[in-house]
Amino acid sequence: MSYHVNEKGFYGKFGGAYVPEMLYPNVEELRQNYLRIMQEPDFQEELQHLLKDYVGRPTPLYFAPRLSEKYNTKVYLKREDLNHTGAHKINNTIGQVLLAKRLGKKRIIAETGAGQHGVATATVCALMGLECIVYMGEVDIERQAPNVARMKMLGAQVVPATSGSKTLKDATNEAIRDWINNPENTYYIIGSVVGPHPYPDMVARFQAVISEEMRAQLLEKEGTELPTYVVACVGGGSNAAGAFYHYLDEPAVELIAVEAAGKGIDSGESAATSVLGKDGIIHGSRTLLMQTEDGQVTEPYSISAGLDYPGVGPLHAHLFESQRARFMSATDDEALQSVLELTRLEGIIPALESAHALSVLDRLQAKPSDIIIINLSGRGDKDLSTYLKHFHFDEK
Amino acid sequence: MRNRIKHLFEQKQKGLLSVYFTAGFPSLNDTETIILELEKNGVDLIEVGMPFSDPLADGPTIQASSTVALRNGMTISTLFDQLKDIRKKTQIPLVLMGYLNPVMQYGVERFCQRAAEVGIDGIILPDLPLREYVEEYKELFEKHNLSKVFLITPQTPEERIREIDSHTNGFIYMVSSASTTGKTLGLAEQSQAYFQRVAGMQLQNPGVIGFGIHDKETFASACNHASGAIIGSAFVKALQEEGSLQQNIATFIQSIKN
Ligand SMILES: Cc1ncc(COP(=O)(O)O)c(C=O)c1O
């Protein structure tokens, strides 16, 4: 079984490019050029240089002693939170902005949920001197205020998406509409492994640096490149795609994707797409999608703005259906508990999204000799107001 | 059974007026009234929009009408029920327009069958890729005598326009400029060049221009370059004016035609 995209842009039956004709030339231009440009030596040179000196890669693979002790197993954290701008998102935006430059595009657009991808896009646009417009749901603008401020400071224009649930899916709709209206000078930097082919494959390739480093780092520390488990949270699925990428064809490694259960899978307020979703089409891709019987996309819920997406990338839909990856979920409350646990045991304040991955530690029933790598996709700075609200430190 | 779209274009090659509305808007059960009033006012072809929660190719007006229609309870099943007896009342060509996901959930085969039963003549699904249509669905659509209408834009290369032309048999929907629906910039000079380029290609299917057509002037200008033009957002807006549906429809259509 192949877990990579085929030449028609599909992972199994998922993926493809279900776009209206107005988008066809844009998507085609990208499809015809992305692999070629990514392989050019000067592209690779510039990318590697920026990843190292600007982003701060390689990120550490940190053995977490107190967490390991608590769960009686070996827990490593892949420290994507230490990247410049505080999450894995910049691995992708650096890559795509270099591509946009080579395609001669002058205007960059993006969607954002938690604001991490928006910040990462605004950052690389500042770096390259490009105009930047970020679409963000009105609800998310409110709950991720620090990131909105950062984007503005970086010179980006933040445009509120006011349709639908006013969150990530609607911001993505608006970004796609902008692209339809500006087909020639504009490049759309998608923030996850979603959207029409070639985006899911391209974003996965830019994020694959995560697992490439993991293999080398684990070899150094444990004498093997292969952990027992790789665990990552899944919104659209980009950090998970990056963490899984170089392990997809290693059946000995169990891949664990953790979705946001929100207030509970059966509560009606959840974002656990693999359980609640059905085969469908969203944002140009055939994938698992939360929807009504009539095929209307439903509004997901999670306390974490970055996991609040009604679909998953087509790669993940395929990993789910083929059972290559195991899908688990964590509720808002479980994620919050994990935030505090990691903070107090290891002195690391994680992003709410990443905390979902930590929440399954007690359910894995790992053996003492097992090695678990958790992809710590981002840091918690952006979530501090949520944390303060929930933990009531002042009253204790 | 003859296809009413084909018949229409045989009868009329110039100045054809096509109107889009979102089914279920302003009220759930307005579908039949709107169709019959449009016909009465001399419209030639009607596109009935099947509302979708995430209409990527649409601007604010059609988005908003879709949201209201869905809130009113519109579904594909409901729409087919509403259209059940429409052919006893009118022979105007009817095209269903919507996004692929709701049709996929309804079942493409069942959808085509029901569409044919109630007397639909054509289907527009902007996000169904040409290749997938040809490989998976073309036979099915043809079996049910449904014209599959495709969109082209100023950016669509000539060879792709020819490919589209070879796989369809109703008309070609010429999107006037790179845009979502509802932009009212008028028809730029750039568009004129594109219209002339397409007109010069001698395609087997007639072309109808849509997106941005919103008044008498833009309609007339579009008709100079194609068999006709499609009005969507401007009509949906007109339905929201004060007064009865009948009045609003008559006022708007007469403002375009006279
Ligand atoms: C820190 C962090 N982790 C995870 C995600 C979820 O995205 P993805 O599933 O694409 O990694 C986000 C999205 O904003 C994020 O900010």
XYZ file of C-alpha atoms and ligand atoms in Angstrom:
670
model
C 0.000 0.000 0.000
C 1.302 3.429 -0.887
C 0.811 6.336 1.460
C 2.106 8.877 -1.000
C 0.180 10.910 -3.462
C -0.282 9.369 -6.916
C 0.228 11.197 -10.187
C -3.428 12.200 -10.327
C -3.191 13.830 -6.913
C -4.945 11.150 -4.874
C -4.196 9.213 -1.690
C -6.337 6.140 -2.211
C -9.707 7.643 -3.065
C -8.981 10.900 -1.239
C -7.466 14.124 -2.506
C -7.740 15.421 -6.051
C -8.461 18.980 -7.110
C -12.192 19.746 -6.979
C -11.928 23.377 -7.921
C -14.078 25.642 -10.062
C -12.633 26.610 -13.412
C -11.712 30.040 -12.047
C -9.071 28.362 -9.878
C -7.925 25.788 -12.379
C -5.075 27.802 -13.944
C -3.650 28.776 -10.542
C -3.721 25.249 -9.237
C -2.361 23.881 -12.514
C 0.535 26.337 -12.483
C 1.462 25.151 -9.037
C 1.033 21.479 -9.878
C 3.263 21.737 -12.907
C 6.016 23.574 -11.065
C 6.212 22.636 -7.413
C 8.309 19.499 -7.644
C 10.649 20.968 -10.202
C 11.266 24.129 -8.189
C 11.631 22.234 -4.924
C 14.371 20.125 -6.468
C 16.415 23.027 -7.803
C 19.754 23.288 -5.980
C 19.505 27.035 -5.382
C 16.004 26.592 -3.949
C 17.228 23.895 -1.596
C 20.224 25.978 -0.623
C 18.116 29.002 0.254
C 15.559 26.837 2.083
C 18.175 24.988 4.149
C 19.933 28.213 5.011
C 16.722 29.852 6.234
C 15.571 26.776 8.136
C 18.868 26.728 9.987
C 19.724 30.355 10.624
C 16.295 31.966 10.587
C 13.883 29.327 11.883
C 16.425 27.748 14.220
C 16.421 24.185 12.925
C 17.097 21.454 13.720
C 14.699 21.646 16.639
C 15.770 19.494 19.601
C 14.461 16.008 20.240
C 14.148 16.322 23.981
C 13.966 13.365 26.349
C 11.358 14.369 28.919
C 12.541 12.685 32.158
C 9.722 13.525 34.526
C 7.004 12.844 31.982
C 8.705 9.535 31.204
C 8.839 8.678 34.866
C 5.183 9.456 35.357
C 4.057 7.245 32.493
C 6.757 4.655 33.049
C 7.991 4.737 29.468
C 10.402 6.778 27.339
C 8.875 10.030 26.167
C 10.618 12.327 23.732
C 9.311 15.695 22.655
C 10.066 17.027 19.185
C 10.418 20.696 20.020
C 8.638 22.429 17.144
C 7.588 24.982 19.758
C 11.150 26.307 19.644
C 10.904 27.333 16.007
C 10.910 31.033 15.218
C 7.299 32.268 15.632
C 6.513 29.408 17.992
C 5.158 26.528 15.929
C 5.827 24.136 13.062
C 3.865 26.359 10.697
C 6.921 28.295 9.579
C 8.545 25.192 8.031
C 5.807 25.400 5.436
C 5.570 29.160 4.984
C 9.309 29.500 4.384
C 9.104 26.827 1.703
C 6.020 28.236 0.025
C 7.178 31.832 0.039
C 10.378 30.805 -1.737
C 8.227 29.011 -4.273
C 5.960 32.044 -4.678
C 8.985 34.206 -5.351
C 10.198 31.862 -8.038
C 6.748 31.928 -9.640
C 7.010 35.718 -9.741
C 4.108 36.391 -7.359
C 4.015 39.692 -5.499
C 0.981 39.347 -3.275
C 0.591 36.643 -0.633
C -2.676 35.536 0.922
C -3.292 33.029 3.712
C -5.997 31.741 6.034
C -5.418 31.193 9.699
C -7.179 29.587 12.645
C -5.072 29.906 15.779
C -3.137 32.660 14.080
C 0.077 30.627 14.049
C -0.009 30.122 10.313
C -0.983 33.762 9.836
C 1.965 34.882 11.923
C 4.302 32.487 10.133
C 3.082 33.835 6.788
C 3.286 37.483 7.844
C 6.801 36.786 9.090
C 8.136 35.361 5.843
C 6.403 38.129 3.899
C 8.172 40.726 6.021
C 11.393 38.845 5.402
C 10.863 38.847 1.649
C 9.231 42.271 1.364
C 5.937 40.910 -0.004
C 2.410 42.196 0.515
C 0.485 39.938 2.911
C -3.238 39.524 3.510
C -4.440 37.069 6.142
C -8.045 35.892 6.414
C -9.116 34.957 9.906
C -12.518 34.046 11.319
C -14.083 36.751 13.432
C -14.401 34.339 16.362
C -10.724 33.409 16.133
C -9.663 37.047 15.954
C -11.186 37.422 19.359
C -9.770 34.307 20.985
C -6.255 34.694 19.544
C -5.675 38.401 20.076
C -1.888 38.260 20.611
C -1.388 36.647 17.215
C -3.584 39.247 15.531
C -1.383 41.933 17.045
C 1.752 40.143 15.852
C 0.459 39.890 12.290
C -0.377 43.568 12.223
C 2.995 44.457 13.653
C 4.600 42.410 10.895
C 2.763 44.510 8.332
C 0.051 42.065 7.314
C -3.518 43.078 6.713
C -5.854 40.888 8.800
C -9.264 40.505 7.167
C -12.082 39.080 9.320
C -14.120 36.233 7.826
C -17.693 36.884 8.868
C -19.560 34.074 7.091
C -20.602 30.674 8.475
C -19.041 29.695 11.790
C -16.550 32.575 11.473
C -13.623 30.224 12.084
C -10.932 28.438 10.085
C -13.152 26.915 7.395
C -14.680 30.280 6.618
C -11.306 31.999 6.595
C -10.220 29.349 4.068
C -13.295 30.058 1.908
C -12.433 33.756 1.914
C -8.807 33.121 1.002
C -9.900 30.917 -1.904
C -12.337 33.608 -3.067
C -9.546 36.172 -2.940
C -7.427 33.874 -5.089
C -10.251 33.520 -7.603
C -10.461 37.300 -7.834
C -6.693 37.769 -8.140
C -5.485 34.877 -10.252
C -2.339 36.330 -11.710
C -0.284 38.238 -9.144
C -1.324 36.332 -6.030
C 0.034 33.246 -4.326
C -2.061 31.422 -1.734
C 0.025 29.964 1.106
C -2.236 27.282 2.547
C -1.481 26.501 6.182
C -2.062 22.781 6.357
C -2.121 19.587 4.296
C -5.543 20.498 2.940
C -6.922 22.068 -0.223
C -6.636 20.905 -3.829
C -3.694 18.878 -5.095
C -0.779 19.721 -5.050
C -1.167 21.533 -1.720
C -1.475 18.497 0.575
C 1.609 16.900 -0.929
C 3.587 20.127 -1.075
C 2.858 21.102 2.528
C 3.642 17.566 3.704
C 6.997 17.740 1.935
C 7.857 21.044 3.583
C 6.869 19.678 6.995
C 8.689 16.378 6.420
C 11.834 17.959 7.832
C 10.321 17.156 11.253
C 10.522 13.384 10.850
C 13.734 13.573 8.867
C 15.366 15.152 11.906
C 13.608 12.786 14.318
C 15.182 9.771 12.664
C 18.708 11.132 12.876
C 18.247 12.455 16.414
C 16.703 9.272 17.758
C 19.505 7.230 16.234
C 21.977 9.336 18.146
C 20.117 9.038 21.424
C 18.711 5.511 21.323
C 20.693 3.751 18.635
C 17.587 3.325 16.501
C 15.788 5.560 14.056
C 12.459 3.954 14.858
C 10.378 4.827 17.902
C 7.464 2.649 19.000
C 4.993 5.508 18.579
C 4.870 8.883 16.898
C 2.055 11.027 18.270
C 0.769 14.281 16.799
C -2.362 16.393 17.015
C -4.440 16.825 13.873
C -6.310 19.911 12.793
C -5.798 19.949 9.051
C -2.907 17.620 9.703
C 0.314 19.390 8.747
C 2.352 18.828 11.884
C 1.194 15.218 11.928
C 2.047 14.813 8.240
C 5.528 16.164 8.944
C 6.012 13.940 11.984
C 4.731 10.826 10.154
C 6.253 11.438 6.734
C 9.510 9.494 7.002
C 7.808 6.764 9.029
C 4.902 6.095 6.669
C 6.653 3.097 5.161
C 7.963 1.768 8.491
C 5.213 -0.553 9.710
C 7.038 -1.083 13.009
C 6.270 2.500 13.980
C 2.750 3.101 15.199
C 1.423 6.451 14.056
C -1.075 8.139 16.359
C -3.184 11.054 15.209
C -5.025 12.918 17.937
C -8.112 14.902 17.063
C -9.961 17.454 19.155
C -13.030 15.928 20.797
C -14.117 19.340 22.052
C -16.716 18.829 24.761
C -16.910 15.122 23.921
C -17.378 13.222 20.686
C -21.118 12.800 21.161
C -21.711 16.248 22.610
C -22.469 17.920 19.307
C -19.522 20.206 19.994
C -16.519 18.402 18.629
C -13.949 18.451 15.854
C -13.139 14.724 15.739
C -13.436 14.339 11.986
C -12.386 10.703 11.655
C -15.267 9.648 13.909
C -17.878 12.225 12.968
C -16.972 12.790 9.324
C -17.976 11.138 6.078
C -16.442 11.006 2.631
C -17.006 14.415 1.040
C -15.479 17.443 -0.598
C -14.191 20.535 1.134
C -11.845 23.252 -0.084
C -11.128 21.400 -3.286
C -10.232 18.075 -1.745
C -12.048 14.799 -1.333
C -11.613 13.738 2.255
C -13.395 12.932 5.491
C -15.654 15.794 6.355
C -18.092 16.665 9.107
C -21.392 17.322 7.383
C -25.137 16.883 7.558
C -26.951 14.117 5.708
C -27.620 16.650 2.973
C -23.941 17.359 2.496
C -23.822 20.728 4.214
C -20.588 21.260 6.094
C -21.160 21.414 9.843
C -19.485 23.715 12.277
C -16.839 21.983 14.329
C -15.956 22.967 17.843
C -12.767 22.823 19.859
C -11.347 25.045 22.569
C -8.275 25.159 20.356
C -8.650 27.390 17.331
C -6.032 25.430 15.377
C -7.956 22.145 15.547
C -11.336 23.643 14.788
C -11.603 22.362 11.209
C -14.436 20.179 9.830
C -12.148 18.115 7.579
C -8.711 16.528 7.664
C -6.097 16.439 4.950
C -6.635 13.672 2.361
C -3.429 11.928 3.457
C -4.916 11.502 6.914
C -8.265 10.337 5.550
C -6.277 7.671 3.722
C -4.172 6.789 6.783
C -7.417 6.426 8.728
C -9.223 4.264 6.176
C -6.208 2.093 5.525
C -5.641 1.873 9.291
C -2.012 2.856 8.852
C -2.531 5.436 11.590
C -4.549 5.066 14.752
C -6.913 7.954 15.413
C -7.585 9.004 18.959
C -9.060 12.137 20.441
C -8.787 14.382 23.469
C -11.416 16.673 24.964
C -10.969 20.319 25.887
C -10.607 19.362 29.533
C -8.086 16.613 28.879
C -6.014 18.981 26.764
C -6.081 21.637 29.469
C -4.938 19.074 32.052
C -2.066 18.107 29.787
C -1.068 21.743 29.425
C -0.657 22.049 33.154
C 1.012 18.672 33.445
C 3.705 19.460 30.897
C 4.212 22.908 32.331
C 4.733 21.622 35.858
C 6.687 18.468 35.024
C 8.993 19.798 32.338
C 8.779 23.580 32.469
C 7.353 23.797 28.964
C 4.082 25.624 28.272
C 2.612 23.963 25.174
C 0.081 25.293 22.674
C -3.467 24.034 23.249
C -3.302 22.137 19.958
C -0.120 20.288 20.928
C -1.540 19.470 24.363
C -4.110 17.224 22.663
C -1.260 14.962 21.571
C 0.040 14.784 25.144
C -3.378 13.762 26.421
C -3.241 10.256 25.003
C -0.082 9.304 26.933
C -2.035 7.584 29.686
C -4.110 5.626 27.162
C -1.284 4.162 25.084
C -0.392 1.509 27.645
C 3.204 1.826 26.606
C 5.827 -0.497 28.017
C 8.850 0.867 29.909
C 11.098 0.030 26.972
C 8.837 1.706 24.409
C 9.875 4.966 22.833
C 7.196 7.578 22.272
C 7.879 10.710 20.254
C 5.316 13.429 20.738
C 5.375 16.211 18.241
C 5.154 19.351 20.328
C 3.826 21.450 17.491
C 3.785 24.816 19.218
C 4.241 26.881 22.332
C 1.503 28.225 24.561
C 2.140 31.964 24.511
C -0.841 32.593 22.267
C -3.117 30.642 24.634
C -2.152 32.342 27.889
C -5.438 34.172 28.305
C -7.332 30.879 27.885
C -5.038 29.237 30.430
C -5.421 32.056 32.942
C -9.168 31.887 32.567
C -9.270 28.146 33.223
C -6.634 27.688 35.865
C -7.450 30.610 38.195
C -3.873 30.890 39.498
C -4.634 34.045 41.429
C -7.182 32.314 43.622
C -4.921 29.483 44.650
C -37.159 13.418 -25.474
C -35.727 16.578 -26.964
C -33.540 18.672 -24.714
C -35.130 22.059 -24.066
C -31.743 23.797 -23.930
C -30.824 22.590 -27.406
C -34.221 23.612 -28.669
C -33.890 27.081 -27.143
C -30.575 27.763 -28.839
C -31.955 26.529 -32.141
C -34.769 29.072 -31.856
C -32.765 31.977 -30.545
C -29.117 32.775 -31.107
C -28.965 36.324 -29.779
C -29.929 38.293 -26.695
C -30.898 35.332 -24.608
C -31.596 36.160 -20.972
C -30.804 33.589 -18.339
C -31.501 34.193 -14.664
C -30.108 32.481 -11.578
C -31.828 32.293 -8.231
C -31.108 30.371 -5.050
C -33.822 27.825 -4.305
C -35.320 28.342 -0.860
C -34.771 32.090 -0.900
C -36.376 34.380 0.141
C -38.791 31.723 1.449
C -38.627 27.962 1.256
C -41.586 27.552 -1.075
C -40.921 30.380 -3.540
C -39.308 28.116 -6.136
C -42.300 27.592 -8.391
C -43.502 31.190 -8.158
C -40.091 32.522 -9.140
C -39.792 30.145 -12.104
C -43.270 30.955 -13.430
C -42.863 34.705 -12.971
C -39.488 34.675 -14.691
C -41.040 32.901 -17.637
C -43.976 35.283 -17.724
C -41.568 38.223 -17.911
C -39.782 36.793 -20.914
C -36.718 35.148 -19.423
C -35.338 32.403 -21.694
C -33.542 30.055 -19.340
C -33.461 29.583 -15.578
C -30.692 28.383 -13.309
C -31.995 27.053 -10.038
C -29.310 27.254 -7.363
C -29.036 24.399 -4.889
C -27.725 26.118 -1.759
C -24.457 24.967 -0.185
C -22.908 25.931 3.127
C -19.533 26.739 1.579
C -20.072 28.239 -1.877
C -16.466 28.930 -2.871
C -17.169 30.529 -6.221
C -19.798 32.904 -4.902
C -19.647 36.424 -3.584
C -21.517 37.830 -0.571
C -25.001 38.097 -2.142
C -25.319 34.456 -3.186
C -23.541 33.307 -0.017
C -26.101 35.158 2.071
C -29.041 33.839 0.055
C -27.657 30.306 0.444
C -27.362 30.704 4.187
C -30.974 31.864 4.397
C -32.170 29.089 2.078
C -30.461 26.445 4.202
C -31.882 27.961 7.339
C -35.289 27.821 5.661
C -34.749 24.084 5.292
C -33.918 23.742 1.605
C -32.400 20.410 0.570
C -32.009 18.629 -2.756
C -34.897 16.297 -1.858
C -37.131 19.224 -1.005
C -36.216 20.951 -4.242
C -37.115 17.902 -6.322
C -40.431 17.657 -4.477
C -41.117 21.304 -5.276
C -40.317 20.733 -8.950
C -42.371 17.549 -9.226
C -45.171 19.124 -11.300
C -43.259 21.988 -12.872
C -43.436 20.506 -16.350
C -47.221 20.645 -16.246
C -46.865 24.405 -15.979
C -43.904 25.518 -18.040
C -41.509 24.324 -20.711
C -38.781 26.871 -19.990
C -35.326 25.229 -19.890
C -34.218 24.593 -16.318
C -30.662 24.100 -15.168
C -29.696 23.053 -11.655
C -26.568 24.716 -10.319
C -24.745 23.794 -7.160
C -21.655 22.320 -5.600
C -20.547 18.740 -5.800
C -20.654 17.703 -2.145
C -24.430 17.841 -1.572
C -24.956 16.025 -4.897
C -22.399 13.401 -3.929
C -24.166 12.796 -0.617
C -27.539 12.564 -2.393
C -25.923 10.114 -4.814
C -24.956 11.256 -8.304
C -26.930 8.513 -10.014
C -30.067 9.103 -7.981
C -29.621 12.837 -8.548
C -29.511 12.477 -12.321
C -32.490 10.178 -12.296
C -34.633 12.508 -10.183
C -33.517 15.527 -12.200
C -34.603 13.818 -15.392
C -37.918 12.736 -13.853
C -38.922 16.271 -12.879
C -37.816 17.652 -16.244
C -34.459 19.298 -15.597
C -32.418 19.973 -18.743
C -28.951 20.776 -17.525
C -26.592 20.674 -14.569
C -23.809 23.009 -13.488
C -21.408 21.776 -10.816
C -18.446 24.147 -10.915
C -16.256 22.029 -8.656
C -16.698 18.746 -10.511
C -13.451 18.376 -12.477
C -13.744 17.869 -16.214
C -11.675 14.697 -16.186
C -13.694 13.103 -13.427
C -16.898 14.013 -15.251
C -15.674 12.422 -18.447
C -14.367 9.285 -16.745
C -17.101 8.698 -14.194
C -20.302 10.534 -14.984
C -20.619 11.567 -18.609
C -22.451 8.435 -19.634
C -24.887 8.805 -16.767
C -25.679 12.435 -17.574
C -26.163 11.626 -21.236
C -28.389 8.680 -20.445
C -30.692 11.051 -18.581
C -30.543 13.651 -21.335
C -28.932 16.184 -19.015
C -26.591 18.781 -20.485
C -23.538 19.232 -18.310
C -22.597 22.883 -18.548
C -18.971 23.860 -17.950
C -17.439 27.186 -17.064
C -14.544 28.857 -18.846
C -12.695 32.002 -17.782
C -10.359 34.529 -19.430
C -7.487 32.359 -18.138
C -8.729 29.099 -19.669
C -6.300 28.058 -22.421
C -7.644 27.457 -25.919
C -6.996 23.725 -25.949
C -8.896 23.290 -22.693
C -11.817 25.297 -24.068
C -11.865 22.941 -27.045
C -11.758 19.922 -24.752
C -14.667 21.295 -22.714
C -16.570 22.051 -25.912
C -16.137 18.468 -27.055
C -17.595 17.037 -23.830
C -20.693 19.169 -23.469
C -23.830 19.720 -25.458
C -25.810 22.589 -23.958
C -23.925 25.817 -23.795
C -20.636 27.078 -22.460
C -20.780 29.320 -19.430
C -18.286 32.095 -20.066
C -17.252 33.636 -16.765
C -16.732 37.295 -17.685
C -13.641 37.995 -15.634
C -11.565 36.391 -12.946
C -13.987 36.740 -10.071
C -16.494 35.266 -7.719
C -20.148 36.023 -8.426
C -21.588 39.426 -7.690
C -18.722 41.710 -8.655
C -20.206 44.616 -10.574
C -17.247 46.200 -12.240
C -18.798 46.124 -15.666
C -17.068 44.312 -18.477
C -13.474 45.381 -18.725
C -11.618 45.802 -21.990
C -9.625 42.717 -21.144
C -12.864 40.752 -21.123
C -13.810 42.053 -24.571
C -10.624 40.573 -26.002
C -11.426 37.253 -24.364
C -15.002 37.253 -25.669
C -13.732 37.924 -29.183
C -11.110 35.215 -28.873
C -13.762 32.660 -27.872
C -16.190 33.873 -30.528
C -13.440 33.339 -33.091
C -12.939 29.727 -32.064
C -16.122 28.527 -33.802
C -17.111 26.200 -30.987
C -19.914 23.700 -31.457
C -21.700 25.009 -28.344
C -23.114 28.507 -27.967
C -21.604 30.717 -25.281
C -23.481 32.535 -22.559
C -21.707 35.156 -20.477
C -22.131 35.300 -16.721
C -20.694 36.925 -13.556
C -20.952 40.668 -13.155
C -23.964 41.151 -15.438
C -26.273 43.308 -13.371
C -28.158 45.865 -15.472
C -29.445 46.706 -18.931
C -26.104 48.055 -20.063
C -23.928 45.141 -18.972
C -26.528 42.708 -20.312
C -26.571 44.404 -23.709
C -22.808 44.568 -23.819
C -22.459 40.860 -22.991
C -25.038 39.991 -25.643
C -22.857 41.633 -28.271
C -20.270 38.949 -27.688
C -22.269 35.791 -27.066
C -25.671 34.204 -27.476
C -26.834 35.655 -24.216
C -26.029 36.460 -20.647
C -26.756 35.245 -17.134
C -27.813 37.437 -14.248
C -27.448 36.047 -10.734
C -26.491 38.234 -7.784
C -28.304 41.319 -9.094
C -31.518 39.307 -9.374
C -31.090 37.745 -5.935
C -30.639 41.266 -4.577
C -33.781 42.440 -6.374
C -35.795 39.698 -4.640
C -35.020 41.370 -1.337
C -36.668 44.677 -2.241
C -39.857 45.645 -0.480
C -42.982 44.527 -2.263
C -44.276 41.223 -3.598
C -42.124 38.674 -5.380
C -44.205 39.178 -8.513
C -43.615 42.911 -8.495
C -39.907 42.646 -7.770
C -39.376 40.097 -10.511
C -41.357 42.087 -13.071
C -39.616 45.353 -12.194
C -36.165 43.840 -12.363
C -36.574 41.841 -15.566
C -38.257 44.735 -17.355
C -35.381 47.012 -16.305
C -33.032 44.637 -18.123
C -35.102 44.042 -21.224
C -36.602 47.470 -21.948
C 0.636 24.819 17.464
C -0.295 24.222 16.477
N -0.389 22.882 16.389
C -1.211 22.291 15.522
C -2.025 23.027 14.691
C -2.996 22.291 13.805
O -2.651 22.323 12.454
P -2.074 21.045 11.722
O -3.001 19.926 11.992
O -2.049 21.432 10.293
O -0.726 20.781 12.252
C -1.974 24.422 14.740
C -2.811 25.225 13.843
O -2.962 26.388 13.922
C -1.071 25.024 15.644
O -0.977 26.363 15.739
